[in-house]
PDB file of N, CA, C and O in Angstrom:
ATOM      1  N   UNK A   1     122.641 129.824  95.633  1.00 39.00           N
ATOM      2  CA  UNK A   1     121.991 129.565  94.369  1.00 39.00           C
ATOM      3  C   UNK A   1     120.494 129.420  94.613  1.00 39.00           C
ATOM      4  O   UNK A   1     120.138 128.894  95.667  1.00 39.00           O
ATOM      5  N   UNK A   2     119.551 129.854  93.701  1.00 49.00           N
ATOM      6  CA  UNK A   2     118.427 129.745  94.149  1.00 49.00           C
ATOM      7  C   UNK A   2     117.674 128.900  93.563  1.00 49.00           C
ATOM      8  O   UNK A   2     117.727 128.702  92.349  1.00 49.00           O
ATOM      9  N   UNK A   3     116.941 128.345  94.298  1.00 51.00           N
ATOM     10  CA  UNK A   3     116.474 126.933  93.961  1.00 51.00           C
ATOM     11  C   UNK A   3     115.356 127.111  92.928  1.00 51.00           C
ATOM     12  O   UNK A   3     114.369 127.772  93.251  1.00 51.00           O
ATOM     13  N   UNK A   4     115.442 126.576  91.726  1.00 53.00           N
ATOM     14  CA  UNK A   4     114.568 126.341  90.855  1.00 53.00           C
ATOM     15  C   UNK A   4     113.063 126.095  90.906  1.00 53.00           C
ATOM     16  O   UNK A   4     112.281 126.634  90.122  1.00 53.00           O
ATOM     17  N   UNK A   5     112.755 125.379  91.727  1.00 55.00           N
ATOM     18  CA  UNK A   5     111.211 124.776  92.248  1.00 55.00           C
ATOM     19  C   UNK A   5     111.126 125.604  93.209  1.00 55.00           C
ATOM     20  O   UNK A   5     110.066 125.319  93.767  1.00 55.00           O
ATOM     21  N   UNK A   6     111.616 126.482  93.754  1.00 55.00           N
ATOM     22  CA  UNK A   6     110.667 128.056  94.749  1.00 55.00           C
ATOM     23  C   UNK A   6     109.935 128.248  94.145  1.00 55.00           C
ATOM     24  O   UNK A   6     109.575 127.840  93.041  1.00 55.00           O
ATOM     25  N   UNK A   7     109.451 129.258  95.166  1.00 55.00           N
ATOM     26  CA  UNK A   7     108.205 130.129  94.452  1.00 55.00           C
ATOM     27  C   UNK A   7     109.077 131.526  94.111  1.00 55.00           C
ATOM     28  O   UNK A   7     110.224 131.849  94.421  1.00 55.00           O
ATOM     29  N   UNK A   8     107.795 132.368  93.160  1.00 62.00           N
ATOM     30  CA  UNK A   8     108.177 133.336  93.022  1.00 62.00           C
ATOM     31  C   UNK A   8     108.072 134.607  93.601  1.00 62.00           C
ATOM     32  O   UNK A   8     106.893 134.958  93.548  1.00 62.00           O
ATOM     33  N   UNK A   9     108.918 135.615  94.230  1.00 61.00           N
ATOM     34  CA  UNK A   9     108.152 136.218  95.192  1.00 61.00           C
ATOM     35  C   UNK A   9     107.719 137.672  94.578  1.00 61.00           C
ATOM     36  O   UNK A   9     107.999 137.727  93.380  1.00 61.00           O
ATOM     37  N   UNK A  10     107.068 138.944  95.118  1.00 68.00           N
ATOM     38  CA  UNK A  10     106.613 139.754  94.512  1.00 68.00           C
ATOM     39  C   UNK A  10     107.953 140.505  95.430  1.00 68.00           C
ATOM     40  O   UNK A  10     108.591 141.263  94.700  1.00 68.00           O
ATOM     41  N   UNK A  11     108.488 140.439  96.861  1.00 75.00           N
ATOM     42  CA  UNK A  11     109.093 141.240  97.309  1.00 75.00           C
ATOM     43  C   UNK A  11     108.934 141.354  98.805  1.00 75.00           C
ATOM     44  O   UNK A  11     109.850 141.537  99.608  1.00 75.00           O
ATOM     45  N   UNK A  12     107.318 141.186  99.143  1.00 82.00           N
ATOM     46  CA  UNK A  12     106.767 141.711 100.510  1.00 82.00           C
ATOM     47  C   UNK A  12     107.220 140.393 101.070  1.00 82.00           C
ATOM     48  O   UNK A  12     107.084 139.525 100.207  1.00 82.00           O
ATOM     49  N   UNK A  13     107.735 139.893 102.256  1.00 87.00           N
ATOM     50  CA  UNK A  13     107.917 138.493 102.694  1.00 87.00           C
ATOM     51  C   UNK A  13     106.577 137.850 103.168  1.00 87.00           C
ATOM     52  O   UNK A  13     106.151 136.822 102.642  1.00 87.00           O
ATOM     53  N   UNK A  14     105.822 138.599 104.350  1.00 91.00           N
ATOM     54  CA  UNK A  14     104.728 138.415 104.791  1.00 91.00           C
ATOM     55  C   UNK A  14     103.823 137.613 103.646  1.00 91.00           C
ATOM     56  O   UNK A  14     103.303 136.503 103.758  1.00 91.00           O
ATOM     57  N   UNK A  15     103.790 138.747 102.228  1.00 91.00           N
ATOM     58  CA  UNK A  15     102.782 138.428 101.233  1.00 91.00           C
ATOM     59  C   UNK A  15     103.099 137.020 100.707  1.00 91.00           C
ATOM     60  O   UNK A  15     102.331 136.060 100.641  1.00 91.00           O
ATOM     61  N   UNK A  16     104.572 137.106 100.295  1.00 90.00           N
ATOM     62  CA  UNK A  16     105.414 135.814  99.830  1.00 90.00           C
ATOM     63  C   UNK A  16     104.861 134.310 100.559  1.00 90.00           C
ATOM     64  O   UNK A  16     104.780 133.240  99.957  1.00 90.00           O
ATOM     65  N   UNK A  17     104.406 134.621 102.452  1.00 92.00           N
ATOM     66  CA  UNK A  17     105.177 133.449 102.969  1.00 92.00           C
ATOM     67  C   UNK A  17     103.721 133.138 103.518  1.00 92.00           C
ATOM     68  O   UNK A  17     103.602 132.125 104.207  1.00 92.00           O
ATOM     69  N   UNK A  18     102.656 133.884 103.283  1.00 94.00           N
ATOM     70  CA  UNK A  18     101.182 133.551 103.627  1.00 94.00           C
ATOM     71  C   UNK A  18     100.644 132.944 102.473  1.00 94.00           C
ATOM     72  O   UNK A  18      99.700 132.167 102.616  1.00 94.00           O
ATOM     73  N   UNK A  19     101.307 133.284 100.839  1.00 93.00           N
ATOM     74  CA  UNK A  19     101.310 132.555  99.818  1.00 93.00           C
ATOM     75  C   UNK A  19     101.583 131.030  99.645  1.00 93.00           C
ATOM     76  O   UNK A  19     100.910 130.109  99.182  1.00 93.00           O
ATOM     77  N   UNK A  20     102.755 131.110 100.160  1.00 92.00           N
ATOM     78  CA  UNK A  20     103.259 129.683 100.048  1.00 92.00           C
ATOM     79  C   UNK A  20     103.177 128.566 101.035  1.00 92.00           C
ATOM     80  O   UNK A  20     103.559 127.402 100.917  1.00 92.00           O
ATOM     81  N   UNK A  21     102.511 129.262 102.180  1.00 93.00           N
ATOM     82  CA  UNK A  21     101.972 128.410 103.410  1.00 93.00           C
ATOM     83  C   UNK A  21     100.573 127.939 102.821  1.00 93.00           C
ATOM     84  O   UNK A  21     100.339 126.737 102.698  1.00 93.00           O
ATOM     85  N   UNK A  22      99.711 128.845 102.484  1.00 94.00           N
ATOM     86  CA  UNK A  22      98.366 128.409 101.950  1.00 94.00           C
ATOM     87  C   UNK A  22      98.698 127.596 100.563  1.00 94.00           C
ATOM     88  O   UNK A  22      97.656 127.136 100.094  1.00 94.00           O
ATOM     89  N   UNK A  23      99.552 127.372  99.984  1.00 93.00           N
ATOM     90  CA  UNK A  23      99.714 126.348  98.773  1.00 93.00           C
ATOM     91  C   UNK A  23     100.285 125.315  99.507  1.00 93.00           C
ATOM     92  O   UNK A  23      99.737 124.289  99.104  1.00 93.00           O
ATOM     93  N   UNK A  24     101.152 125.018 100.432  1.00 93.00           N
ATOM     94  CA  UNK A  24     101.193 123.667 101.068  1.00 93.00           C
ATOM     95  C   UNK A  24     100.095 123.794 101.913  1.00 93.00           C
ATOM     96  O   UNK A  24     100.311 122.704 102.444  1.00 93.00           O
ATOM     97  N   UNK A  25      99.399 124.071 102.319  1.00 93.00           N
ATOM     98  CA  UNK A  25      97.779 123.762 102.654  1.00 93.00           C
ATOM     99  C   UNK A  25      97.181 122.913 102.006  1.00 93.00           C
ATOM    100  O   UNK A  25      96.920 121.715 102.116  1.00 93.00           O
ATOM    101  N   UNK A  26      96.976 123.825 101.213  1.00 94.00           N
ATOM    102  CA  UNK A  26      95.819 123.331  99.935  1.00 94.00           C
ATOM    103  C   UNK A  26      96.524 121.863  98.967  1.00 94.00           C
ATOM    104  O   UNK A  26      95.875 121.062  98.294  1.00 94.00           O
ATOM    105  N   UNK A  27      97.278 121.876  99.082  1.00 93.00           N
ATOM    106  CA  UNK A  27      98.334 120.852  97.834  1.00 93.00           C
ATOM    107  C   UNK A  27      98.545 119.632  98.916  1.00 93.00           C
ATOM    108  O   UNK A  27      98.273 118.450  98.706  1.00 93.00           O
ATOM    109  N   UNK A  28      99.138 120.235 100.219  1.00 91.00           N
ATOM    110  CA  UNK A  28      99.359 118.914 101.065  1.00 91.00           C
ATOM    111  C   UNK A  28     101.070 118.514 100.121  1.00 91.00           C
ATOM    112  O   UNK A  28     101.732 119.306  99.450  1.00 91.00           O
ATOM    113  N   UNK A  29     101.399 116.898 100.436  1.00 93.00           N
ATOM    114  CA  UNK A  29     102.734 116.369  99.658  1.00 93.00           C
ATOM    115  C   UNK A  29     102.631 116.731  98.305  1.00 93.00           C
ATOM    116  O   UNK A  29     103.496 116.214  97.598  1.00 93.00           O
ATOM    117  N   UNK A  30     101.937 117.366  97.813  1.00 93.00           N
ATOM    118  CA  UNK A  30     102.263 117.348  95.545  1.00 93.00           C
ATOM    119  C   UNK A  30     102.807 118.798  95.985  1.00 93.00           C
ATOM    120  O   UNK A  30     103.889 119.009  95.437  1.00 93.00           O
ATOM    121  N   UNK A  31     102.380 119.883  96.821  1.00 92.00           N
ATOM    122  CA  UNK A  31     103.061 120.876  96.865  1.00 92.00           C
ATOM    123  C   UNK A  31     104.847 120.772  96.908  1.00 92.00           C
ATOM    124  O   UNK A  31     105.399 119.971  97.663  1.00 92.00           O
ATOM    125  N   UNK A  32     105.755 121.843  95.846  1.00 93.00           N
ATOM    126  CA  UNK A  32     106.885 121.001  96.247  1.00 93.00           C
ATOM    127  C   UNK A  32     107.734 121.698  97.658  1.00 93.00           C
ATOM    128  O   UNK A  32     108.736 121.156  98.126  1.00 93.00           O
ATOM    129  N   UNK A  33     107.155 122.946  98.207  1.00 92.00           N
ATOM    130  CA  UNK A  33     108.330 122.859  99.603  1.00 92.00           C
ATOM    131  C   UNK A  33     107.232 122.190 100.818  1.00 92.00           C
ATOM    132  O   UNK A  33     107.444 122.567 101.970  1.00 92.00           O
ATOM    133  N   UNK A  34     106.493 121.568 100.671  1.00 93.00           N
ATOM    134  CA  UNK A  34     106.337 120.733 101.791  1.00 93.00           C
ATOM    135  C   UNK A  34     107.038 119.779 102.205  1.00 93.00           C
ATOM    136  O   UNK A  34     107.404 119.736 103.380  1.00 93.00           O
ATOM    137  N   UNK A  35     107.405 118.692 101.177  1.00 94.00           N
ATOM    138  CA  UNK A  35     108.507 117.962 101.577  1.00 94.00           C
ATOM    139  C   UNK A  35     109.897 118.286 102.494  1.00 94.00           C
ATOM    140  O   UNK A  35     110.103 117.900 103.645  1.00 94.00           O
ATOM    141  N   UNK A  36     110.774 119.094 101.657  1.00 95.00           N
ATOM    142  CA  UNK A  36     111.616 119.843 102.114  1.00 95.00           C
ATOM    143  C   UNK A  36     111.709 120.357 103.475  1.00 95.00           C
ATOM    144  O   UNK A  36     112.638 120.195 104.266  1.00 95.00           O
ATOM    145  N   UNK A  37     110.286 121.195 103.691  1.00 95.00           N
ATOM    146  CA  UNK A  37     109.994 122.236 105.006  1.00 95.00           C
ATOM    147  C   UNK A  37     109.845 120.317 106.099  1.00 95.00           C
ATOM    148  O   UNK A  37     110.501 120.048 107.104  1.00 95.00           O
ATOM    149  N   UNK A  38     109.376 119.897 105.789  1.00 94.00           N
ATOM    150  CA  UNK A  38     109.257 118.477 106.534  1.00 94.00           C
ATOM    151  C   UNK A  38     110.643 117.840 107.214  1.00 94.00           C
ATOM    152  O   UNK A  38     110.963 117.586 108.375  1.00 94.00           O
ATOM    153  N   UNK A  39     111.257 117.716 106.022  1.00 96.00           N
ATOM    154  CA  UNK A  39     112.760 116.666 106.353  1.00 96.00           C
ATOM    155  C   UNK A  39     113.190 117.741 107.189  1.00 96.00           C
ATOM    156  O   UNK A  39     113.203 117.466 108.388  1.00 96.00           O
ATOM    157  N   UNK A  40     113.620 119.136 106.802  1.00 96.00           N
ATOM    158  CA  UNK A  40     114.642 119.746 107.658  1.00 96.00           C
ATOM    159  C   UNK A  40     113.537 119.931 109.407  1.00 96.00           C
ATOM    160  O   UNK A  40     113.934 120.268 110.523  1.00 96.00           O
ATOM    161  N   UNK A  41     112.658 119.689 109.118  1.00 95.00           N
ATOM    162  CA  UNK A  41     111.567 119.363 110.819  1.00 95.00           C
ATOM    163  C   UNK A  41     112.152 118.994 111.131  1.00 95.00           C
ATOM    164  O   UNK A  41     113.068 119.453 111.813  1.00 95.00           O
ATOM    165  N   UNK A  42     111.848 117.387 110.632  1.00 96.00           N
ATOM    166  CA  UNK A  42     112.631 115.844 111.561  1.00 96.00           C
ATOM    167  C   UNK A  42     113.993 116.042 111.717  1.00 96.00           C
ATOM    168  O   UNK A  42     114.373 115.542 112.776  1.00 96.00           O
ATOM    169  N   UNK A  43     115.001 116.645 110.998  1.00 95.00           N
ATOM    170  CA  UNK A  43     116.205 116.748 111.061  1.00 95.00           C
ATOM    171  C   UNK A  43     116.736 117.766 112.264  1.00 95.00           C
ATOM    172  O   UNK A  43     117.695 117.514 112.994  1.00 95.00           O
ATOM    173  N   UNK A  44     116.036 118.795 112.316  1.00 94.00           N
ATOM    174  CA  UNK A  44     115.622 119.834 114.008  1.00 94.00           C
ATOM    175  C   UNK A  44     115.543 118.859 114.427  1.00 94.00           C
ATOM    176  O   UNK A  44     116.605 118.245 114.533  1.00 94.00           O
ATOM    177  N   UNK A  45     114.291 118.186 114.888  1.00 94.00           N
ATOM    178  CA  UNK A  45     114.075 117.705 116.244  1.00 94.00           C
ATOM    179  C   UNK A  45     114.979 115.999 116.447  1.00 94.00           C
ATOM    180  O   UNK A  45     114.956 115.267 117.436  1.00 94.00           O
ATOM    181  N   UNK A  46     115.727 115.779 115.082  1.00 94.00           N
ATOM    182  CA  UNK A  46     116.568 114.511 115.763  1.00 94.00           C
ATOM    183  C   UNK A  46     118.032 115.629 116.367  1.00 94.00           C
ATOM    184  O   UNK A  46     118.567 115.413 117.454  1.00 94.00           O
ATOM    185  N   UNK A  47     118.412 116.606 115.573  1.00 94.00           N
ATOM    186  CA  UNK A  47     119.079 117.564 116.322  1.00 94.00           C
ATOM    187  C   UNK A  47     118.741 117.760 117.635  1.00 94.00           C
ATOM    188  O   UNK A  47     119.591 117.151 118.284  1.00 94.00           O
ATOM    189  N   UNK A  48     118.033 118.233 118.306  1.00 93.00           N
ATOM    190  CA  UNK A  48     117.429 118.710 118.974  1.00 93.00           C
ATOM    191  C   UNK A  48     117.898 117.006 120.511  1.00 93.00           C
ATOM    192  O   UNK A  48     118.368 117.139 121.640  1.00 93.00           O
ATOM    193  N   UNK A  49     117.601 116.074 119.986  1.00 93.00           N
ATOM    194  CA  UNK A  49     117.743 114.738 120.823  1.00 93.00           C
ATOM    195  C   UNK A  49     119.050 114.915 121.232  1.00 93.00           C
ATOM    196  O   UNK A  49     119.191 114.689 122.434  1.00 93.00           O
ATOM    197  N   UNK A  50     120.317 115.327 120.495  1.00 93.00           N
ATOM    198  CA  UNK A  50     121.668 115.274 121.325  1.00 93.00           C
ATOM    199  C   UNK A  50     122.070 116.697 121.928  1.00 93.00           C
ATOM    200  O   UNK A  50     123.005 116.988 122.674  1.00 93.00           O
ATOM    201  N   UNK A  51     121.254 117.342 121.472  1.00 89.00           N
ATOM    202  CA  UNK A  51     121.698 119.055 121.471  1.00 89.00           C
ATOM    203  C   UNK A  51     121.403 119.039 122.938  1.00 89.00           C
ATOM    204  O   UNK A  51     120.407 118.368 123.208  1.00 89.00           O
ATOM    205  N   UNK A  52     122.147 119.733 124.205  1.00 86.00           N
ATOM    206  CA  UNK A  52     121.436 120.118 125.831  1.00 86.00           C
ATOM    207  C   UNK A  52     121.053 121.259 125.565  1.00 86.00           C
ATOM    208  O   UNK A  52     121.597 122.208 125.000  1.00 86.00           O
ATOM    209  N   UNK A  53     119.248 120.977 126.386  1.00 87.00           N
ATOM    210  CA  UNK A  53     118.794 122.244 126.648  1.00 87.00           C
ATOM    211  C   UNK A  53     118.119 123.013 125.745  1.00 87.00           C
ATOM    212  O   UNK A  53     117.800 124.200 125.810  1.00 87.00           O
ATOM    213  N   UNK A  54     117.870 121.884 124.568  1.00 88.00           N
ATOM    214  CA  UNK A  54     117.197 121.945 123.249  1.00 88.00           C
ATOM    215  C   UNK A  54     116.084 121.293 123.212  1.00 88.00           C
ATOM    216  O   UNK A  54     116.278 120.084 123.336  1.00 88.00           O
ATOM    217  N   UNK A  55     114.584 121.691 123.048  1.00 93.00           N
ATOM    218  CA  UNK A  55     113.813 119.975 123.240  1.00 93.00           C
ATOM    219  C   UNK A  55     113.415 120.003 121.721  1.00 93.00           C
ATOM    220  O   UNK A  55     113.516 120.778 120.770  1.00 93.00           O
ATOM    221  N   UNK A  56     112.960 118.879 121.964  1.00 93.00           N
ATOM    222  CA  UNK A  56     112.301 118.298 120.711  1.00 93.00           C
ATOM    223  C   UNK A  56     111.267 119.341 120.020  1.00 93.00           C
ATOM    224  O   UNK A  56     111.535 119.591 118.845  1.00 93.00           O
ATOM    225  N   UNK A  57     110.267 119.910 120.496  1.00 94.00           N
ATOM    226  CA  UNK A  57     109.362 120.605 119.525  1.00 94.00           C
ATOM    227  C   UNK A  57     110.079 121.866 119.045  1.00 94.00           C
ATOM    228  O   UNK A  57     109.780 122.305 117.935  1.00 94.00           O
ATOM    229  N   UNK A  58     111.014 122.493 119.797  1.00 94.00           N
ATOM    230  CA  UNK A  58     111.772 123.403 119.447  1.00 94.00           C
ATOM    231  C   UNK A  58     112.952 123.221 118.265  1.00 94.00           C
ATOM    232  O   UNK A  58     113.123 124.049 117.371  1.00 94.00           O
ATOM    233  N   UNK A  59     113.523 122.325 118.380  1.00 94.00           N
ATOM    234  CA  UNK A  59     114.345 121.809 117.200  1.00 94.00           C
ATOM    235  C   UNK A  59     113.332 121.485 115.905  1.00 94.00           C
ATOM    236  O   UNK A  59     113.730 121.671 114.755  1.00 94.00           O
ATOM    237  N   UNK A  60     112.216 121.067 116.145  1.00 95.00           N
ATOM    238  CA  UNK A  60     111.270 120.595 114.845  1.00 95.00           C
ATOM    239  C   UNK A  60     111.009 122.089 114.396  1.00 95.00           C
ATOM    240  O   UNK A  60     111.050 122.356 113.194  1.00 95.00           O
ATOM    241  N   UNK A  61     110.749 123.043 115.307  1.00 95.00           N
ATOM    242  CA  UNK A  61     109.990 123.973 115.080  1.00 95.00           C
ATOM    243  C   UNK A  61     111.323 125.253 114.205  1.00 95.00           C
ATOM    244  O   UNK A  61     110.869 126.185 113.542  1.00 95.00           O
ATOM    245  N   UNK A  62     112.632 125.101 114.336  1.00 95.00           N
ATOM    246  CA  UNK A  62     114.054 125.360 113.616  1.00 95.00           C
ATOM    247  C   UNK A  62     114.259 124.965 112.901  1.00 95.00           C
ATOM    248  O   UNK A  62     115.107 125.565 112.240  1.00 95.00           O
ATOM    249  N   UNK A  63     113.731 123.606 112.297  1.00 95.00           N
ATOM    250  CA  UNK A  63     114.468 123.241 110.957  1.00 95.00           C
ATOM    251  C   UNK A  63     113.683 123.542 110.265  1.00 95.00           C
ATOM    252  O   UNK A  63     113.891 124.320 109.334  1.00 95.00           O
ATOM    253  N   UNK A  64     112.312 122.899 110.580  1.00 96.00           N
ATOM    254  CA  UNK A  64     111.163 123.664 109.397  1.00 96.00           C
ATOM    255  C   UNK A  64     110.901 125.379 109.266  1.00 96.00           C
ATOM    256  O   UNK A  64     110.297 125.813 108.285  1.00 96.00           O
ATOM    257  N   UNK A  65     111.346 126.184 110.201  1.00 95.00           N
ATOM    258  CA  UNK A  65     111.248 127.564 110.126  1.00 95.00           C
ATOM    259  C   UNK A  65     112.033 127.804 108.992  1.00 95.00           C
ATOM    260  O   UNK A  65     111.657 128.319 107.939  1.00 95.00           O
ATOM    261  N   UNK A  66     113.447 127.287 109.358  1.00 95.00           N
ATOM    262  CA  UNK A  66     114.535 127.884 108.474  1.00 95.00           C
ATOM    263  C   UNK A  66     113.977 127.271 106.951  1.00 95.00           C
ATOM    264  O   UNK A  66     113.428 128.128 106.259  1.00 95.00           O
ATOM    265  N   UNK A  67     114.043 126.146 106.469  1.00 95.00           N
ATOM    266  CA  UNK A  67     113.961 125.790 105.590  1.00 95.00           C
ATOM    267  C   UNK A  67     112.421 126.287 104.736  1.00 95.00           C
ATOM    268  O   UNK A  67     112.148 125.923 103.593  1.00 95.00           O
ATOM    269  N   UNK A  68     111.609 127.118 105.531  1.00 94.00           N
ATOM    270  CA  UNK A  68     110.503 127.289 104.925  1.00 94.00           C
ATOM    271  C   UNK A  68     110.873 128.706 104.682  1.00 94.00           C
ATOM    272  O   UNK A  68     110.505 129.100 103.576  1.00 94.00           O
ATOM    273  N   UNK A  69     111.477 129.550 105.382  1.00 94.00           N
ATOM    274  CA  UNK A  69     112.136 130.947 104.918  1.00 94.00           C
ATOM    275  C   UNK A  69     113.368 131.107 104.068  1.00 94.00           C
ATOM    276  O   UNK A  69     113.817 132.186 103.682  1.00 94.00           O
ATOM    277  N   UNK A  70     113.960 129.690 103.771  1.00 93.00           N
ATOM    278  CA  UNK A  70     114.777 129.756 102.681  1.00 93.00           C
ATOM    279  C   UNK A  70     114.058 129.180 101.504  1.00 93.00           C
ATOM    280  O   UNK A  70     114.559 129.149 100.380  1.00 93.00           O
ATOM    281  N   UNK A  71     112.621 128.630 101.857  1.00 91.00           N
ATOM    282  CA  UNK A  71     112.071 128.354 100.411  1.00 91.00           C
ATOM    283  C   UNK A  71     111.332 129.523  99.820  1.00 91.00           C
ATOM    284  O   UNK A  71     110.978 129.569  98.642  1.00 91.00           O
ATOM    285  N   UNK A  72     111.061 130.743 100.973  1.00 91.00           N
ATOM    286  CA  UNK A  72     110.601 132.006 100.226  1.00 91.00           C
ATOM    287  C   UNK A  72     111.487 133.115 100.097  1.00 91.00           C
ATOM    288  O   UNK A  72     111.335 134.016  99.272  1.00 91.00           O
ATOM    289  N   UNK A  73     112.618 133.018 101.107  1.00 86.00           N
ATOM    290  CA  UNK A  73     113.772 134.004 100.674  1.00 86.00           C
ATOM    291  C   UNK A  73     114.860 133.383  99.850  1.00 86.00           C
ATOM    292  O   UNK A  73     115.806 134.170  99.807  1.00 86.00           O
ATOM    293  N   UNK A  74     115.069 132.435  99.270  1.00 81.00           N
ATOM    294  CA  UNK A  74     116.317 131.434  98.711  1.00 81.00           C
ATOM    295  C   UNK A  74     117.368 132.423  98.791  1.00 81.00           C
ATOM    296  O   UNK A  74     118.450 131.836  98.805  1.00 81.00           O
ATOM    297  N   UNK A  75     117.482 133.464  98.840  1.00 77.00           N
ATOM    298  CA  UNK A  75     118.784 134.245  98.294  1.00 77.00           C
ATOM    299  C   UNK A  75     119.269 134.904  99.707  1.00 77.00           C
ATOM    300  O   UNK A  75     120.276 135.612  99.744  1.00 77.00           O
TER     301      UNK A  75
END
């Protein structure tokens, strides 16, 4: 289901995801997938604490990937 508070995309991902990186830039927390792209971070890298062979910046750097490419691809 696609999440209501996304953005909208034109199609190109690149165009989509340099869009919506520079609006959590500029916006900081009022932007709304900053939050989101955040929790699923911390949620990587507390993953990441029981996972072997996983470290910490790498798990931060998985949850916020995914969750920031499902806030510009939702579908």
């Amino acid at each position: 289901m696609a999440d209501p508070t996304g953005p909208r995309g034109t199609g190109d991902f690149l165009h989509d995801a340099r869009r919506e990186l520079a609006g959590m830039l500029e916006e900081g927390l009022d932007h709304p997938s900053t939050k989101p792209v955040l929790l699923w971070g911390a949620m990587g890298a507390a993953a990441a604490v029981v996972l072997p062979f996983v470290t910490i910046p790498l798990g931060l750097a998985a949850g916020a990937g995914y969750k920031f490419y499902k806030r510009v691809r939702p579908d």
